[in-house]
Amino acid sequence: MRIAYFLDEFPPFFRGGLGTYALEVAPRLAAAGHALSVYAWLSEGTVAEEVRGAITVRRPAIPDPRPLLPILLPQEVAGWPPDSQRFFAEYQFYTILSAGDLLERGAGHDLAVAHDWLAAPAGMLAAASLGIPFVLHVHSTEAGRSVGEGSPTIRALEARAAERADIVVTVSRAMQDELVSLGVPPEKIRVVYNGVDPVKYDPGRVLKADVRAFRERLGLGDDPVILFVGRLTRVKGADTLVRAFQYVLQDVPDARLVVIGVGETEDEVRHLAEMKGGGRVHLLFSVLPEEERIIAYAAADLCVFPSTYEPFGIVCTEAMAMAKPVVVGAQGTSGMREQVVPSGPGICGFHIDPYDPRDIATYITMILRDATLRETMGRNGRARVLAMFTWEGAVEATLAAYEEACKRRGG
């Protein structure tokens, strides 16, 4: 297949999990014999056009939209802060310019694929103009991200894209349920789990010297370490984890908490760490390179992700691949609930109430106090990743969805 592939995040530009997804999936689609015309966001450190084997990446230059904002923006968006207005308008230009460039070159494309609302208009325009099928990937929704209704404009874009799509691919059964509740016909939806590369995420390949150096750099010594990796946004729950940590210290006084990430709750997390962390919370407000993140996992005793909304949760998968026990939020839309087995012979972690610091602390303490349980959970978690959550499996299922979309159109 020749696939027109629209998404804002594409290496070397990362904003979140979608960039990791693109880094892993696009080359594997190409390796399976498919040609990709990728349209991504032009940002600092990227180039307007590059060829990577069977992958051609184009990043259209975006004009300054500010002179036209009063006539371009929907009424609701016109009430947003100025930077957000510009962001919205720039992405509309991105979608139109990307679709237009594809039309100029587009003969022979078999399928248009778009990821989430930012790129969905480009996929819709390309598919309609070329008369080819359209597959929409939904990694999250506006209602879920915003802990409520969110923007009516973005919700309308999401709904329109799902309506126009031949197939909607999403990342968990929890997300499938959410999409059905938002009106997407269930017969359109295909669940394809994300994955990890278990060769890269293998505890056996991490040098003990690197783990020791990481612990020394943060001043962790040989103390038990709880690790959080993720964006510092309200739904990820780092603030609740810091609140829970004060209760962990009552039972495991030598424990340490490491928080790695960036986002709008940095100040709140810092304040909570100072007030409730007993000097044992270590904050790294940065996005670590992958190899350094792997070392961080290796240095931890367990990983905690108390998200209140998590369509999949790739950090959980990474931690499991690194043979670490995981404690995860399991209310609402939670793909991590599907990843983590909380009981029985395959136990690899615990499900918690992400709104309850004491519940989080109870299960962290249980794991820290039981070395045998930690070892069992870690071993089972890695085995589960190898069986269910690899990129090879994700690509195979994704291609099946793409082929189904083409067959529906008689392609």
CSV table of C-alpha atoms in Angstrom, one decimal:
chain,number,residue,atom,x,y,z
A,1,MET,CA,0.0,0.0,0.0
A,2,ARG,CA,0.9,3.6,-0.5
A,3,ILE,CA,-0.3,5.3,2.7
A,4,ALA,CA,-0.7,9.1,3.3
A,5,TYR,CA,0.1,9.4,7.0
A,6,PHE,CA,-0.9,12.6,8.8
A,7,LEU,CA,0.2,13.3,12.4
A,8,ASP,CA,1.7,16.3,14.2
A,9,GLU,CA,4.4,14.4,16.2
A,10,PHE,CA,7.1,12.7,14.1
A,11,PRO,CA,10.7,12.2,15.2
A,12,PRO,CA,12.7,14.2,16.1
A,13,PHE,CA,9.7,16.2,17.3
A,14,PHE,CA,8.1,14.7,20.4
A,15,ARG,CA,5.3,16.1,22.5
A,16,GLY,CA,4.0,12.9,24.1
A,17,GLY,CA,3.3,9.2,23.4
A,18,LEU,CA,2.3,9.8,19.8
A,19,GLY,CA,5.9,10.7,18.9
A,20,THR,CA,7.0,7.4,20.4
A,21,TYR,CA,4.3,5.6,18.5
A,22,ALA,CA,5.4,7.1,15.2
A,23,LEU,CA,9.1,6.3,15.9
A,24,GLU,CA,8.3,2.7,16.4
A,25,VAL,CA,5.4,2.0,14.0
A,26,ALA,CA,6.2,4.0,10.8
A,27,PRO,CA,9.6,2.1,10.2
A,28,ARG,CA,7.9,-1.2,10.8
A,29,LEU,CA,5.1,-0.4,8.3
A,30,ALA,CA,7.8,0.5,5.8
A,31,ALA,CA,9.7,-2.7,6.6
A,32,ALA,CA,6.5,-4.7,5.8
A,33,GLY,CA,6.7,-3.4,2.3
A,34,HIS,CA,4.5,-0.3,2.4
A,35,ALA,CA,5.4,3.3,1.3
A,36,LEU,CA,4.5,6.1,3.6
A,37,SER,CA,4.0,9.8,2.7
A,38,VAL,CA,4.2,11.4,6.2
A,39,TYR,CA,2.9,14.9,6.8
A,40,ALA,CA,4.1,16.2,10.2
A,41,TRP,CA,4.7,19.5,12.1
A,42,LEU,CA,7.6,21.7,11.1
A,43,SER,CA,9.4,22.6,14.3
A,44,GLU,CA,12.8,23.6,15.5
A,45,GLY,CA,15.3,20.9,14.7
A,46,THR,CA,13.3,19.4,11.8
A,47,VAL,CA,13.5,19.9,8.1
A,48,ALA,CA,10.8,20.6,5.5
A,49,GLU,CA,11.4,17.3,3.6
A,50,GLU,CA,13.4,14.2,4.1
A,51,VAL,CA,13.5,10.6,2.8
A,52,ARG,CA,14.0,7.7,5.1
A,53,GLY,CA,13.9,4.6,2.8
A,54,ALA,CA,10.2,4.0,2.0
A,55,ILE,CA,9.2,6.9,4.3
A,56,THR,CA,9.0,10.4,2.8
A,57,VAL,CA,8.4,13.0,5.5
A,58,ARG,CA,7.1,16.5,4.5
A,59,ARG,CA,6.6,19.3,7.0
A,60,PRO,CA,4.8,22.3,5.4
A,61,ALA,CA,5.8,25.8,6.3
A,62,ILE,CA,3.0,27.5,8.1
A,63,PRO,CA,2.4,31.3,7.6
A,64,ASP,CA,1.7,33.5,10.5
A,65,PRO,CA,-2.2,33.3,10.9
A,66,ARG,CA,-2.6,36.3,13.2
A,67,PRO,CA,-3.8,38.8,10.5
A,68,LEU,CA,-6.7,36.5,9.7
A,69,LEU,CA,-7.6,35.2,13.2
A,70,PRO,CA,-10.8,37.4,13.5
A,71,ILE,CA,-12.3,35.7,10.4
A,72,LEU,CA,-10.7,32.3,10.6
A,73,LEU,CA,-11.7,31.1,14.1
A,74,PRO,CA,-14.9,29.6,15.3
A,75,GLN,CA,-16.6,31.7,17.9
A,76,GLU,CA,-15.6,29.5,20.8
A,77,VAL,CA,-12.0,29.4,19.8
A,78,ALA,CA,-12.0,33.2,19.5
A,79,GLY,CA,-12.4,33.3,23.2
A,80,TRP,CA,-9.3,31.3,23.9
A,81,PRO,CA,-6.0,32.9,25.0
A,82,PRO,CA,-4.0,34.4,22.1
A,83,ASP,CA,-1.4,31.7,22.0
A,84,SER,CA,-4.1,29.0,21.9
A,85,GLN,CA,-5.9,30.9,19.1
A,86,ARG,CA,-2.7,31.0,17.1
A,87,PHE,CA,-2.0,27.3,17.8
A,88,PHE,CA,-5.5,26.3,16.5
A,89,ALA,CA,-5.2,28.4,13.4
A,90,GLU,CA,-1.7,27.1,12.6
A,91,TYR,CA,-2.9,23.6,12.8
A,92,GLN,CA,-5.8,24.3,10.4
A,93,PHE,CA,-3.2,25.7,7.9
A,94,TYR,CA,-1.1,22.6,8.5
A,95,THR,CA,-4.0,20.3,7.6
A,96,ILE,CA,-4.9,22.3,4.5
A,97,LEU,CA,-1.3,22.6,3.2
A,98,SER,CA,-0.6,19.0,3.9
A,99,ALA,CA,-3.7,17.8,2.1
A,100,GLY,CA,-3.0,20.2,-0.8
A,101,ASP,CA,0.6,18.9,-1.2
A,102,LEU,CA,-0.6,15.4,-1.2
A,103,LEU,CA,-3.1,16.2,-4.0
A,104,GLU,CA,-0.3,17.7,-6.1
A,105,ARG,CA,1.7,14.4,-5.7
A,106,GLY,CA,-1.1,12.1,-4.7
A,107,ALA,CA,-1.7,9.7,-7.6
A,108,GLY,CA,-1.5,6.2,-6.5
A,109,HIS,CA,-2.1,6.6,-2.8
A,110,ASP,CA,-4.3,3.8,-1.5
A,111,LEU,CA,-5.2,5.1,2.0
A,112,ALA,CA,-5.3,8.2,4.1
A,113,VAL,CA,-4.5,7.8,7.8
A,114,ALA,CA,-4.7,10.5,10.5
A,115,HIS,CA,-3.9,10.5,14.2
A,116,ASP,CA,-6.2,12.4,16.6
A,117,TRP,CA,-8.0,15.7,16.0
A,118,LEU,CA,-5.0,17.8,15.1
A,119,ALA,CA,-4.3,15.8,11.9
A,120,ALA,CA,-7.9,14.5,11.3
A,121,PRO,CA,-8.9,17.4,8.9
A,122,ALA,CA,-6.0,16.6,6.6
A,123,GLY,CA,-6.9,13.0,6.5
A,124,MET,CA,-10.6,13.8,5.7
A,125,LEU,CA,-9.6,16.3,3.0
A,126,ALA,CA,-7.1,14.0,1.3
A,127,ALA,CA,-9.5,11.0,1.4
A,128,ALA,CA,-12.4,12.9,0.0
A,129,SER,CA,-10.3,14.6,-2.7
A,130,LEU,CA,-8.6,11.4,-3.9
A,131,GLY,CA,-11.5,9.1,-3.4
A,132,ILE,CA,-9.5,6.8,-1.1
A,133,PRO,CA,-10.4,5.2,2.3
A,134,PHE,CA,-9.8,7.1,5.5
A,135,VAL,CA,-8.6,5.5,8.8
A,136,LEU,CA,-8.7,7.6,12.0
A,137,HIS,CA,-6.5,6.7,14.9
A,138,VAL,CA,-7.9,7.9,18.2
A,139,HIS,CA,-5.2,8.0,21.0
A,140,SER,CA,-7.4,10.1,23.3
A,141,THR,CA,-10.5,12.3,23.3
A,142,GLU,CA,-11.1,16.0,24.2
A,143,ALA,CA,-13.6,15.0,26.8
A,144,GLY,CA,-11.1,12.7,28.5
A,145,ARG,CA,-8.1,14.9,28.2
A,146,SER,CA,-9.9,17.9,29.7
A,147,VAL,CA,-11.6,16.0,32.6
A,148,GLY,CA,-15.0,17.1,31.4
A,149,GLU,CA,-16.7,18.5,28.3
A,150,GLY,CA,-13.7,20.3,26.9
A,151,SER,CA,-13.8,22.4,23.7
A,152,PRO,CA,-17.0,22.0,21.7
A,153,THR,CA,-15.0,22.8,18.6
A,154,ILE,CA,-12.5,20.0,19.1
A,155,ARG,CA,-15.2,17.6,20.1
A,156,ALA,CA,-17.0,18.4,16.9
A,157,LEU,CA,-13.9,17.9,14.9
A,158,GLU,CA,-13.4,14.5,16.5
A,159,ALA,CA,-17.0,13.5,15.9
A,160,ARG,CA,-16.8,14.6,12.3
A,161,ALA,CA,-13.6,12.6,11.7
A,162,ALA,CA,-15.0,9.5,13.3
A,163,GLU,CA,-18.2,9.8,11.1
A,164,ARG,CA,-16.1,10.2,7.9
A,165,ALA,CA,-13.7,7.4,8.8
A,166,ASP,CA,-14.1,3.9,7.2
A,167,ILE,CA,-12.3,2.4,10.3
A,168,VAL,CA,-11.5,4.0,13.7
A,169,VAL,CA,-8.4,2.4,15.4
A,170,THR,CA,-8.0,3.0,19.1
A,171,VAL,CA,-5.6,1.7,21.7
A,172,SER,CA,-7.7,-0.1,24.4
A,173,ARG,CA,-11.1,-1.6,25.1
A,174,ALA,CA,-11.6,1.2,27.6
A,175,MET,CA,-11.2,3.7,24.7
A,176,GLN,CA,-13.5,1.6,22.6
A,177,ASP,CA,-16.2,1.9,25.3
A,178,GLU,CA,-15.5,5.7,25.5
A,179,LEU,CA,-15.9,6.2,21.8
A,180,VAL,CA,-19.1,4.2,21.7
A,181,SER,CA,-20.4,6.4,24.5
A,182,LEU,CA,-19.6,9.4,22.3
A,183,GLY,CA,-21.6,8.0,19.4
A,184,VAL,CA,-19.0,6.2,17.3
A,185,PRO,CA,-20.6,3.0,15.8
A,186,PRO,CA,-19.0,0.0,17.5
A,187,GLU,CA,-18.7,-1.9,14.2
A,188,LYS,CA,-16.3,0.8,13.0
A,189,ILE,CA,-13.9,0.5,15.9
A,190,ARG,CA,-10.8,-1.8,16.0
A,191,VAL,CA,-8.7,-2.1,19.1
A,192,VAL,CA,-4.9,-2.2,18.6
A,193,TYR,CA,-2.8,-2.2,21.7
A,194,ASN,CA,0.4,-0.1,21.6
A,195,GLY,CA,3.7,-1.9,22.5
A,196,VAL,CA,7.3,-1.6,23.3
A,197,ASP,CA,10.5,-3.0,21.9
A,198,PRO,CA,11.4,-5.7,24.4
A,199,VAL,CA,15.0,-5.8,23.1
A,200,LYS,CA,15.6,-2.2,24.0
A,201,TYR,CA,13.5,-2.5,27.2
A,202,ASP,CA,15.3,-5.4,28.6
A,203,PRO,CA,16.7,-5.2,32.2
A,204,GLY,CA,19.4,-7.6,31.2
A,205,ARG,CA,21.1,-5.1,28.9
A,206,VAL,CA,21.4,-2.3,31.4
A,207,LEU,CA,24.8,-2.0,33.0
A,208,LYS,CA,25.0,-2.0,36.8
A,209,ALA,CA,27.4,0.9,36.6
A,210,ASP,CA,24.8,3.0,34.7
A,211,VAL,CA,22.2,2.2,37.4
A,212,ARG,CA,24.7,3.1,40.1
A,213,ALA,CA,25.6,6.3,38.4
A,214,PHE,CA,21.9,7.3,38.0
A,215,ARG,CA,21.3,6.6,41.7
A,216,GLU,CA,24.4,8.6,42.7
A,217,ARG,CA,23.4,11.5,40.6
A,218,LEU,CA,20.1,11.8,42.3
A,219,GLY,CA,21.4,11.0,45.7
A,220,LEU,CA,19.3,7.8,46.1
A,221,GLY,CA,21.9,5.6,47.6
A,222,ASP,CA,20.6,2.0,48.1
A,223,ASP,CA,17.2,3.1,49.3
A,224,PRO,CA,14.0,1.7,47.8
A,225,VAL,CA,12.9,3.8,44.8
A,226,ILE,CA,9.4,4.6,43.6
A,227,LEU,CA,9.4,6.0,40.0
A,228,PHE,CA,6.9,8.1,38.2
A,229,VAL,CA,7.5,9.0,34.5
A,230,GLY,CA,5.0,11.0,32.5
A,231,ARG,CA,3.6,14.4,31.6
A,232,LEU,CA,2.9,16.6,34.6
A,233,THR,CA,-0.8,17.2,33.8
A,234,ARG,CA,-3.8,16.8,36.1
A,235,VAL,CA,-4.9,13.5,34.7
A,236,LYS,CA,-1.5,11.8,35.1
A,237,GLY,CA,-1.7,12.1,38.9
A,238,ALA,CA,1.8,13.0,40.0
A,239,ASP,CA,0.4,15.4,42.5
A,240,THR,CA,-1.7,12.7,44.1
A,241,LEU,CA,1.3,10.3,44.2
A,242,VAL,CA,3.3,12.9,46.1
A,243,ARG,CA,0.4,13.2,48.6
A,244,ALA,CA,0.4,9.4,48.9
A,245,PHE,CA,4.1,9.3,49.5
A,246,GLN,CA,3.8,10.9,52.9
A,247,TYR,CA,1.8,7.8,54.0
A,248,VAL,CA,4.4,5.4,52.4
A,249,LEU,CA,7.1,7.0,54.6
A,250,GLN,CA,5.1,6.1,57.7
A,251,ASP,CA,5.7,2.4,56.9
A,252,VAL,CA,8.8,2.5,54.7
A,253,PRO,CA,10.8,5.5,56.1
A,254,ASP,CA,13.8,5.0,53.8
A,255,ALA,CA,11.7,5.1,50.6
A,256,ARG,CA,12.4,7.6,47.9
A,257,LEU,CA,10.2,9.0,45.2
A,258,VAL,CA,11.5,10.0,41.8
A,259,VAL,CA,9.2,12.1,39.5
A,260,ILE,CA,10.3,12.6,35.9
A,261,GLY,CA,8.4,14.8,33.5
A,262,VAL,CA,7.3,18.2,32.4
A,263,GLY,CA,3.9,20.0,32.3
A,264,GLU,CA,1.6,22.5,33.8
A,265,THR,CA,1.5,21.0,37.3
A,266,GLU,CA,5.3,21.3,37.9
A,267,ASP,CA,4.8,24.1,40.5
A,268,GLU,CA,2.2,22.2,42.4
A,269,VAL,CA,4.2,19.0,42.4
A,270,ARG,CA,7.3,21.0,43.6
A,271,HIS,CA,5.2,22.6,46.4
A,272,LEU,CA,3.8,19.3,47.5
A,273,ALA,CA,7.2,17.7,47.5
A,274,GLU,CA,8.5,20.4,49.8
A,275,MET,CA,5.6,20.2,52.1
A,276,LYS,CA,4.9,16.5,52.3
A,277,GLY,CA,8.0,14.7,50.9
A,278,GLY,CA,10.2,14.7,53.9
A,279,GLY,CA,13.2,15.6,51.8
A,280,ARG,CA,12.9,12.3,50.0
A,281,VAL,CA,11.2,13.4,46.7
A,282,HIS,CA,13.5,13.9,43.8
A,283,LEU,CA,12.2,15.9,40.9
A,284,LEU,CA,13.5,15.8,37.3
A,285,PHE,CA,11.5,18.3,35.3
A,286,SER,CA,12.7,17.2,31.9
A,287,VAL,CA,12.0,14.7,29.2
A,288,LEU,CA,14.7,12.1,29.4
A,289,PRO,CA,16.3,10.6,26.3
A,290,GLU,CA,15.1,7.0,25.8
A,291,GLU,CA,18.3,5.3,26.9
A,292,GLU,CA,18.4,7.4,30.1
A,293,ARG,CA,14.7,6.6,30.8
A,294,ILE,CA,15.5,2.9,30.5
A,295,ILE,CA,18.2,3.3,33.1
A,296,ALA,CA,15.7,5.1,35.4
A,297,TYR,CA,13.4,2.1,35.1
A,298,ALA,CA,16.2,-0.2,35.9
A,299,ALA,CA,17.1,1.8,39.0
A,300,ALA,CA,13.6,1.7,40.4
A,301,ASP,CA,12.0,-0.9,42.7
A,302,LEU,CA,8.5,-0.2,41.4
A,303,CYS,CA,6.7,2.2,39.1
A,304,VAL,CA,3.5,4.1,39.9
A,305,PHE,CA,1.1,5.7,37.4
A,306,PRO,CA,-2.0,7.0,39.2
A,307,SER,CA,-3.7,8.4,36.1
A,308,THR,CA,-7.4,9.3,36.2
A,309,TYR,CA,-7.5,9.1,32.4
A,310,GLU,CA,-5.2,6.9,30.4
A,311,PRO,CA,-6.2,5.5,27.0
A,312,PHE,CA,-3.3,3.1,27.0
A,313,GLY,CA,-0.3,4.1,29.1
A,314,ILE,CA,2.9,3.3,27.3
A,315,VAL,CA,5.0,4.1,30.4
A,316,CYS,CA,3.3,1.2,32.1
A,317,THR,CA,4.2,-1.1,29.3
A,318,GLU,CA,7.8,0.1,29.4
A,319,ALA,CA,8.0,-0.5,33.1
A,320,MET,CA,6.6,-4.0,32.8
A,321,ALA,CA,9.1,-4.8,30.0
A,322,MET,CA,11.8,-3.7,32.4
A,323,ALA,CA,10.4,-6.3,34.9
A,324,LYS,CA,9.2,-3.7,37.4
A,325,PRO,CA,6.0,-4.1,39.4
A,326,VAL,CA,3.4,-1.4,38.5
A,327,VAL,CA,0.7,0.4,40.5
A,328,VAL,CA,-1.8,2.0,38.2
A,329,GLY,CA,-5.0,4.0,38.2
A,330,ALA,CA,-7.9,1.8,37.2
A,331,GLN,CA,-11.0,4.0,37.2
A,332,GLY,CA,-12.7,5.6,34.2
A,333,THR,CA,-10.9,5.2,30.9
A,334,SER,CA,-7.9,3.1,31.7
A,335,GLY,CA,-5.9,1.1,29.2
A,336,MET,CA,-3.5,0.3,32.0
A,337,ARG,CA,-6.2,-1.7,33.7
A,338,GLU,CA,-6.1,-4.0,30.7
A,339,GLN,CA,-2.3,-4.2,30.8
A,340,VAL,CA,-1.9,-5.0,34.5
A,341,VAL,CA,-3.0,-8.3,36.1
A,342,PRO,CA,-3.7,-7.5,39.8
A,343,SER,CA,-4.2,-11.0,41.2
A,344,GLY,CA,-3.7,-14.7,40.5
A,345,PRO,CA,-0.7,-16.6,39.1
A,346,GLY,CA,0.0,-13.9,36.5
A,347,ILE,CA,0.0,-11.0,38.9
A,348,CYS,CA,2.2,-8.1,37.7
A,349,GLY,CA,0.9,-5.1,39.7
A,350,PHE,CA,-2.0,-3.6,41.5
A,351,HIS,CA,-5.0,-1.5,40.4
A,352,ILE,CA,-5.7,1.6,42.7
A,353,ASP,CA,-8.2,4.4,43.1
A,354,PRO,CA,-6.2,7.3,41.5
A,355,TYR,CA,-8.1,9.8,43.6
A,356,ASP,CA,-7.2,8.3,47.0
A,357,PRO,CA,-3.7,8.9,48.3
A,358,ARG,CA,-4.1,6.3,51.0
A,359,ASP,CA,-5.2,3.6,48.6
A,360,ILE,CA,-2.1,4.3,46.5
A,361,ALA,CA,0.2,4.2,49.5
A,362,THR,CA,-1.3,0.9,50.7
A,363,TYR,CA,-0.3,-0.9,47.5
A,364,ILE,CA,3.1,0.8,47.2
A,365,THR,CA,3.9,-0.3,50.7
A,366,MET,CA,2.8,-3.8,50.1
A,367,ILE,CA,5.2,-4.2,47.2
A,368,LEU,CA,8.1,-2.4,48.9
A,369,ARG,CA,7.8,-4.7,51.9
A,370,ASP,CA,7.8,-8.0,49.9
A,371,ALA,CA,10.9,-8.8,47.8
A,372,THR,CA,9.4,-12.1,46.6
A,373,LEU,CA,6.3,-10.3,45.4
A,374,ARG,CA,8.4,-7.7,43.6
A,375,GLU,CA,10.3,-10.4,41.8
A,376,THR,CA,7.2,-12.3,40.8
A,377,MET,CA,5.4,-9.2,39.6
A,378,GLY,CA,8.4,-8.1,37.5
A,379,ARG,CA,8.9,-11.5,35.9
A,380,ASN,CA,5.2,-11.8,35.1
A,381,GLY,CA,5.0,-8.3,33.7
A,382,ARG,CA,7.8,-8.8,31.3
A,383,ALA,CA,6.2,-12.1,30.1
A,384,ARG,CA,2.9,-10.4,29.6
A,385,VAL,CA,4.6,-7.7,27.5
A,386,LEU,CA,6.3,-10.3,25.3
A,387,ALA,CA,2.9,-12.1,24.8
A,388,MET,CA,0.6,-9.1,24.2
A,389,PHE,CA,2.4,-5.7,23.9
A,390,THR,CA,5.1,-5.7,21.2
A,391,TRP,CA,5.3,-3.3,18.3
A,392,GLU,CA,5.4,-6.2,15.9
A,393,GLY,CA,2.0,-7.3,17.1
A,394,ALA,CA,0.7,-3.7,16.9
A,395,VAL,CA,1.8,-3.3,13.3
A,396,GLU,CA,0.3,-6.6,12.3
A,397,ALA,CA,-3.1,-5.6,13.8
A,398,THR,CA,-2.8,-2.1,12.3
A,399,LEU,CA,-2.2,-3.4,8.8
A,400,ALA,CA,-5.2,-5.7,9.2
A,401,ALA,CA,-7.4,-2.7,9.9
A,402,TYR,CA,-5.9,-0.7,7.0
A,403,GLU,CA,-6.5,-3.7,4.6
A,404,GLU,CA,-10.1,-3.9,5.9
A,405,ALA,CA,-10.7,-0.3,5.2
A,406,CYS,CA,-9.4,-0.7,1.6
A,407,LYS,CA,-11.6,-3.8,1.1
A,408,ARG,CA,-14.7,-1.9,2.3
A,409,ARG,CA,-14.1,0.6,-0.6
A,410,GLY,CA,-13.4,-2.3,-3.0
A,411,GLY,CA,-9.7,-1.5,-3.1
